[in-house]
Coordinates of C-alpha atoms in Angstrom, one line a residue:
M20 CA 14.9 -53.2 169.1
A21 CA 16.7 -49.6 170.6
G22 CA 14.9 -46.6 170.5
K23 CA 11.4 -48.4 169.9
G24 CA 9.4 -48.9 172.7
K25 CA 6.1 -47.6 174.4
K26 CA 6.2 -43.7 174.3
K27 CA 7.4 -41.8 177.5
H28 CA 4.9 -39.2 179.2
P29 CA 7.0 -36.3 180.7
K30 CA 4.2 -35.8 183.3
G31 CA 1.5 -38.0 184.9
K32 CA 0.8 -41.8 184.5
P33 CA 2.0 -43.5 180.8
G34 CA -1.7 -43.6 179.2
K35 CA -3.6 -41.2 181.2
R36 CA -4.9 -37.9 180.0
R37 CA -4.2 -34.4 181.9
A38 CA -7.0 -33.6 184.0
Q39 CA -9.2 -30.5 182.2
P40 CA -10.9 -28.0 184.3
R41 CA -14.5 -28.6 184.7
R42 CA -17.0 -26.1 182.3
E43 CA -19.6 -24.7 183.8
K44 CA -23.1 -25.4 181.9
P45 CA -24.3 -22.2 180.0
P46 CA -27.8 -20.7 181.2
E47 CA -29.4 -21.7 177.6
K48 CA -28.7 -25.6 178.1
A49 CA -30.2 -26.6 181.5
A50 CA -30.7 -29.8 182.5
R51 CA -33.5 -32.0 181.3
G52 CA -37.0 -31.8 182.7
E53 CA -35.7 -28.6 184.6
V54 CA -38.4 -25.3 184.3
R55 CA -37.2 -22.5 183.4
P56 CA -38.7 -19.0 184.4
R57 CA -39.9 -17.2 181.8
V58 CA -38.8 -13.7 181.3
P59 CA -41.4 -11.5 179.7
G60 CA -40.8 -9.3 176.5
P61 CA -42.2 -6.6 175.6
A62 CA -46.0 -6.4 175.2
R63 CA -47.4 -6.5 172.0
P64 CA -50.0 -4.2 170.9
P65 CA -53.8 -5.8 170.3
E66 CA -53.7 -6.4 166.5
P67 CA -56.8 -4.8 164.3
I68 CA -59.7 -6.6 163.8
S69 CA -60.6 -7.2 160.6
E70 CA -63.8 -5.5 158.8
E71 CA -64.4 -8.9 157.4
T72 CA -65.0 -10.1 161.0
E73 CA -68.4 -10.6 162.0
F74 CA -68.6 -11.9 165.5
I75 CA -65.7 -10.7 167.8
E76 CA -64.7 -13.0 170.4
L77 CA -64.4 -11.1 173.8
E78 CA -61.7 -12.2 176.5
D79 CA -62.9 -13.6 179.5
L80 CA -61.8 -11.3 182.4
A81 CA -63.6 -12.2 186.1
G82 CA -66.2 -9.9 187.2
E83 CA -67.0 -7.8 184.1
T84 CA -70.2 -10.0 183.2
A85 CA -71.6 -8.4 186.7
A86 CA -70.0 -5.4 186.4
A87 CA -71.2 -4.1 182.8
G88 CA -74.7 -3.4 184.5
A89 CA -74.0 -2.9 188.1
E90 CA -75.2 0.4 190.2
V91 CA -73.6 2.5 192.8
P92 CA -74.8 2.6 196.1
A93 CA -75.4 5.8 197.9
G94 CA -72.0 6.3 200.1
E95 CA -71.4 9.1 202.9
G96 CA -69.6 11.8 201.6
E97 CA -69.3 11.0 197.8
D98 CA -67.8 13.1 195.6
W99 CA -69.8 14.6 192.4
G100 CA -69.0 12.1 189.9
R101 CA -70.3 9.3 192.0
R102 CA -73.8 11.2 192.7
L103 CA -73.9 11.5 189.4
R104 CA -73.4 8.4 188.5
R105 CA -76.0 7.2 190.9
G106 CA -78.0 10.0 189.7
M107 CA -78.2 8.6 186.1
S108 CA -78.5 5.3 186.6
R109 CA -81.7 4.5 184.7
S110 CA -80.5 6.0 182.1
R111 CA -77.4 3.8 182.3
R112 CA -79.4 0.9 182.4
A113 CA -80.8 1.6 179.4
I114 CA -77.9 2.4 177.6
T115 CA -75.7 -0.6 178.7
M116 CA -78.0 -3.2 178.2
P117 CA -76.3 -4.4 174.9
F118 CA -73.0 -4.6 176.7
T119 CA -74.7 -6.8 179.5
R120 CA -75.6 -8.8 176.8
A121 CA -72.4 -9.3 174.6
A122 CA -70.1 -9.6 178.1
A123 CA -72.9 -12.9 178.8
K124 CA -72.0 -14.1 175.1
K125 CA -68.7 -13.4 175.5
A126 CA -68.9 -11.7 171.9
I127 CA -69.6 -9.1 170.2
T128 CA -72.4 -10.0 167.7
P129 CA -73.3 -8.0 164.6
E130 CA -76.8 -7.0 166.6
F131 CA -74.6 -5.6 169.4
W132 CA -74.0 -2.3 166.7
T133 CA -77.9 -2.4 166.2
E134 CA -78.8 -2.6 169.7
A135 CA -76.3 -0.1 171.2
E136 CA -77.8 2.5 168.4
D137 CA -81.5 1.6 169.0
A138 CA -80.3 2.1 173.1
L139 CA -78.8 5.6 172.4
I140 CA -81.9 6.6 170.4
A141 CA -83.8 5.1 173.2
A142 CA -82.5 7.9 175.3
D143 CA -83.1 10.2 173.1
A144 CA -79.6 10.9 171.9
G145 CA -81.1 11.4 168.7
V146 CA -80.7 9.3 165.3
A147 CA -78.2 11.3 163.6
C148 CA -76.1 11.4 167.0
S149 CA -76.8 7.7 168.0
A150 CA -75.7 6.3 164.5
R151 CA -72.3 8.5 164.3
I152 CA -71.2 7.6 167.7
V153 CA -71.8 3.8 167.5
E154 CA -70.0 4.3 163.6
N155 CA -66.9 5.8 165.1
A156 CA -66.6 3.7 168.4
R157 CA -67.1 0.3 165.9
K158 CA -64.2 1.8 163.6
R159 CA -61.8 2.5 167.4
I160 CA -62.7 -1.1 168.3
R161 CA -61.6 -2.6 165.2
S162 CA -58.4 -0.5 164.8
E163 CA -57.7 -1.0 168.7
G164 CA -58.4 -4.3 168.5
I165 CA -60.5 -4.1 171.8
R166 CA -61.6 -7.5 173.0
D167 CA -62.8 -6.8 176.7
I168 CA -66.3 -5.3 177.8
E169 CA -64.3 -2.0 179.9
G170 CA -62.3 -1.5 176.5
L171 CA -65.8 -1.7 174.5
K172 CA -67.2 0.7 176.9
D173 CA -64.4 3.2 177.1
A174 CA -64.3 3.6 173.3
F175 CA -68.1 4.5 173.4
R176 CA -66.9 6.9 176.4
R177 CA -64.4 8.4 174.2
E178 CA -66.8 9.0 171.2
V179 CA -69.1 10.5 173.2
V180 CA -66.9 13.2 175.0
A181 CA -65.0 13.6 171.5
M182 CA -68.8 15.0 170.3
L183 CA -69.7 16.8 173.1
E184 CA -66.4 18.8 173.1
S185 CA -67.6 19.4 169.2
F186 CA -70.2 21.9 170.5
G187 CA -68.2 24.2 172.2
E188 CA -68.3 25.8 175.7
P189 CA -70.3 27.8 177.4
P190 CA -69.3 31.9 177.3
E191 CA -66.8 32.8 179.1
P192 CA -67.7 35.5 182.2
P193 CA -67.5 39.2 180.6
L194 CA -64.7 41.6 182.0
E195 CA -67.6 44.1 182.2
R196 CA -69.8 44.0 185.8
P197 CA -72.5 43.3 186.1
R198 CA -73.0 40.1 184.3
V199 CA -76.8 40.0 183.3
I200 CA -78.0 36.1 183.0
F201 CA -81.6 35.3 181.8
I202 CA -82.7 31.7 183.5
A203 CA -85.4 30.5 180.7
G204 CA -87.5 27.9 180.1
V205 CA -91.2 26.3 180.3
N206 CA -93.0 25.8 183.4
G207 CA -92.0 23.0 185.7
V208 CA -88.5 22.4 184.8
G209 CA -87.3 23.9 187.7
K210 CA -86.2 27.4 186.8
T211 CA -86.2 29.1 189.5
T212 CA -84.7 26.3 191.6
T213 CA -81.7 26.3 189.4
A214 CA -81.5 30.3 189.5
A215 CA -80.6 29.3 193.1
K216 CA -78.2 26.8 192.7
I217 CA -76.4 28.6 189.9
G218 CA -76.4 31.9 192.6
F219 CA -75.1 29.6 195.2
L220 CA -72.3 28.3 193.2
F221 CA -71.1 31.8 192.2
K222 CA -71.4 32.7 195.8
E223 CA -68.9 29.9 196.8
Q224 CA -66.6 31.0 193.9
G225 CA -66.8 34.7 196.0
H226 CA -69.1 36.6 193.4
R227 CA -71.6 39.2 194.9
I228 CA -75.0 38.1 193.2
L229 CA -78.4 39.6 192.8
F230 CA -81.8 37.7 191.8
A231 CA -84.4 39.9 189.8
A232 CA -87.9 38.0 190.2
A233 CA -89.1 38.6 187.3
D234 CA -92.0 36.0 186.6
T235 CA -94.7 38.5 187.7
F236 CA -97.0 36.3 186.0
R237 CA -96.9 34.1 189.1
A238 CA -97.3 34.8 192.5
A239 CA -96.2 32.1 193.6
G240 CA -93.2 32.9 191.4
I241 CA -92.0 35.7 193.1
E242 CA -92.4 34.1 196.7
Q243 CA -90.4 31.4 195.5
M244 CA -87.6 33.5 194.5
E245 CA -87.4 35.3 197.7
V246 CA -87.5 31.9 199.8
W247 CA -84.6 30.6 197.4
A248 CA -82.6 33.9 198.0
N249 CA -83.0 34.0 201.3
R250 CA -81.5 30.3 201.4
V251 CA -78.7 31.6 199.2
G252 CA -78.1 34.7 201.1
A253 CA -78.6 37.2 198.2
P254 CA -80.7 40.3 198.0
V255 CA -83.9 40.0 195.8
V256 CA -85.7 42.5 193.5
S257 CA -89.4 42.0 192.7
H258 CA -92.4 43.7 192.0
Q259 CA -95.9 43.0 192.6
A260 CA -97.4 40.3 191.0
G261 CA -98.6 41.1 187.7
G262 CA -96.4 44.0 187.1
D263 CA -94.1 44.8 183.9
P264 CA -91.2 42.0 184.0
A265 CA -89.1 44.4 181.9
A266 CA -89.6 46.8 184.9
V267 CA -88.3 44.6 187.0
V268 CA -84.8 43.3 185.2
Y269 CA -84.4 47.8 184.4
D270 CA -84.4 48.2 188.5
S271 CA -82.2 45.0 189.0
I272 CA -79.8 46.1 186.8
E273 CA -79.5 49.7 188.3
S274 CA -79.4 48.2 192.1
A275 CA -76.7 45.9 191.1
K276 CA -74.6 48.7 189.6
A277 CA -75.5 51.1 192.7
K278 CA -74.1 48.1 195.2
G279 CA -71.0 46.6 193.0
I280 CA -73.0 43.5 192.5
D281 CA -71.0 41.0 189.5
T282 CA -73.9 38.8 188.8
V283 CA -77.6 39.3 188.2
L284 CA -79.7 36.2 187.8
V285 CA -83.1 37.0 186.4
D286 CA -85.7 34.3 186.9
T287 CA -88.3 34.6 184.0
A288 CA -91.7 33.3 183.1
G289 CA -92.4 30.2 181.9
R290 CA -95.7 29.5 180.1
L291 CA -95.5 27.3 177.4
H292 CA -93.2 27.7 174.6
T293 CA -96.4 27.9 172.1
K294 CA -97.6 30.9 173.6
K295 CA -96.4 33.7 171.3
N296 CA -96.6 36.6 173.9
L297 CA -94.1 35.2 176.1
M298 CA -91.8 35.0 173.4
E299 CA -92.5 38.7 172.5
E300 CA -92.4 39.9 176.4
L301 CA -88.7 37.8 176.6
G302 CA -87.6 40.0 173.7
K303 CA -88.2 43.4 175.5
M304 CA -87.0 42.2 178.9
W305 CA -83.6 40.9 176.7
R306 CA -83.4 44.4 175.2
V307 CA -84.3 46.5 178.0
A308 CA -80.9 44.7 179.8
E309 CA -78.9 45.6 176.6
R310 CA -79.8 49.4 176.5
Q311 CA -78.0 49.3 180.3
M312 CA -75.2 47.1 179.8
S313 CA -71.9 47.7 177.7
G314 CA -71.6 44.3 176.7
R315 CA -74.4 41.5 176.1
P316 CA -76.5 39.5 178.5
E317 CA -77.1 35.8 178.5
A318 CA -79.4 33.1 178.6
I319 CA -79.5 29.9 180.3
L320 CA -82.3 27.5 179.0
V321 CA -83.5 25.2 181.5
I322 CA -84.6 21.8 180.5
D323 CA -86.2 18.8 182.4
A324 CA -84.5 15.5 181.2
T325 CA -87.5 13.9 181.3
T326 CA -88.8 15.9 178.6
G327 CA -86.3 14.4 176.3
Q328 CA -86.3 15.2 172.6
N329 CA -88.8 17.9 173.5
G330 CA -86.2 19.8 174.7
V331 CA -84.8 20.4 171.2
S332 CA -88.0 22.3 170.2
Q333 CA -87.8 24.1 173.2
A334 CA -84.3 25.6 172.4
R335 CA -84.8 26.5 169.2
I336 CA -88.5 28.4 169.9
F337 CA -86.6 30.3 173.0
G338 CA -83.9 30.9 170.8
Q339 CA -85.8 33.2 168.7
A340 CA -86.2 35.7 171.7
L341 CA -83.2 35.0 173.5
D342 CA -79.3 34.5 172.7
V343 CA -79.3 31.4 174.2
S344 CA -75.9 30.3 175.0
S345 CA -75.9 27.2 177.0
I346 CA -78.2 24.5 178.5
A347 CA -78.9 24.0 182.4
L348 CA -80.1 20.2 182.5
T349 CA -82.5 18.9 185.5
K350 CA -83.5 16.1 187.2
M351 CA -81.3 13.5 185.5
D352 CA -82.0 11.8 188.4
G353 CA -85.2 10.8 187.4
S354 CA -84.9 10.5 184.0
A355 CA -83.8 7.7 181.3
K356 CA -83.5 10.3 178.6
G357 CA -79.6 11.0 179.3
G358 CA -79.0 11.4 175.8
V359 CA -80.5 14.5 175.1
V360 CA -77.3 16.6 176.2
M361 CA -75.9 15.1 172.8
A362 CA -79.2 15.9 170.6
I363 CA -79.5 19.5 171.7
G364 CA -75.8 19.7 171.1
M365 CA -76.1 18.3 167.4
E366 CA -79.3 20.0 166.0
L367 CA -78.6 23.4 167.6
G368 CA -74.6 23.6 168.6
I369 CA -75.4 24.8 172.4
P370 CA -73.0 23.6 174.9
V371 CA -74.3 22.1 178.1
A372 CA -73.7 24.2 180.9
Y373 CA -74.9 22.8 184.2
I374 CA -76.4 19.4 185.2
G375 CA -78.6 18.5 188.2
V376 CA -79.3 15.4 190.2
G377 CA -81.2 16.5 192.9
E378 CA -83.1 19.1 194.9
G379 CA -80.3 20.7 197.0
L380 CA -78.5 23.3 196.4
S381 CA -75.5 21.9 195.8
D382 CA -77.0 19.3 193.3
L383 CA -76.2 21.2 190.4
R384 CA -72.8 21.6 189.2
P385 CA -70.7 22.7 186.1
F386 CA -71.3 20.0 183.6
D387 CA -67.7 17.9 182.7
P388 CA -68.3 15.9 179.3
E389 CA -65.7 13.3 181.0
Q390 CA -67.7 12.8 183.9
Y391 CA -71.0 12.5 181.9
S392 CA -69.8 9.5 179.7
M393 CA -68.6 7.7 182.8
A394 CA -72.1 8.3 184.1
L395 CA -73.7 7.3 181.0
F396 CA -71.7 4.2 180.2

C-alpha cells in the first residue's frame, strides 16, 4: 500500500536513538560505598547545663587526670610565674584536691561544690569569700556548659581574679619627693628583708632609695637593716639601740631631702600587735613623717602567709595606728594558707601589693592577680 511502511530516519540507522552526551554525576550522588570526607561546619557553642542537673559528666581528655594535681619542677632561668607556681605548691595541692577527684570520676558530683568550698576555707580564704567564689564559679560552669577539668579550673581562676580586682589597687606613687613608706608587721614576718627587697625593686626601676632603721628596740634589727642596705647598695640612717624611732624617721626624711632621694623605706619595730605601746609609737612616727611631707606617708603591712587568718586581725589592729594601703605577703613557699590574700581583701578591702616565695632579693615581686590564680589552681 502506497504511502505506508516504515518511517524513515533522516540520520543514523533505522530504529536507533541518537547518542546522548554523557553527564557527570553530581558530587552529592557519589557511588554507593564511597566514603566522602566530612566538611566540618561552624563549631557550636556548648549548651548551658540545667540547674536541675546534679551530675555533670566530664569529657575524657587525655592527660587531664594526671595534670590536675601536677607539680612544677624547678628549672634554670625560670620566669616569675613558674617560680610562684612552684612556691605555692602546698596551697595548690590542697585547693585542687576536689578537681583531682572529679577528674578521676569523670564527673562533677553534688559533693564537688562542698569539697571545693571546704578546700578554700582550709587555705584560709575565709568562709564568705570561699562561698562567693564557689557559687559564682558554679553559675559560670553551668551557663557556659563547661565539661572538662581545665575549663573547670579556669572558671575558678576567673572568679578569683574578679574578686581580687574588686579590692582595688595599691596607691600610685605620689609626685612629691621623697616618698615615705613604712614597712610594718609583727616580729618574725620578714619586715627587714621585705624592706630590702622592695628597695631592690625600686632601685632596678632607677629610683634612688634610702633605708631608715627605725626598729631601735632590737639591736640586731639595726645591724640586720645595715647588712641588707649594703647588699642593695643604698644608704641607711640609724641611731643607737634603744633610741627614739621617731627621731630616726625625722633624720631619714631630712637626709633624703638633702640628697635628692626618691623613696625612704622605714623599717619599724614589730613586737606583738597586742602591745598597746607599740601602736602608740608607730602613730608618733607617722605624725612626724606627715609634718615633714607635703603629702602623706604610706604603710605596707607585711604578713607571713603561714599565719593564715591571723593576718586579718594583724591588718585590722595595725590599721588603727597607720594608714595601711597595701599588703606584702611573705613566705608563700612554706605555706598551705595561700587563700589569706582573698580573706584580707574581703574583710578590710586592702589590696596585696607584693608577694614573696623565697629569701633572695629577687624573690619578691609585685602582686599580679592572674599569676596568683594560675599558681593557686
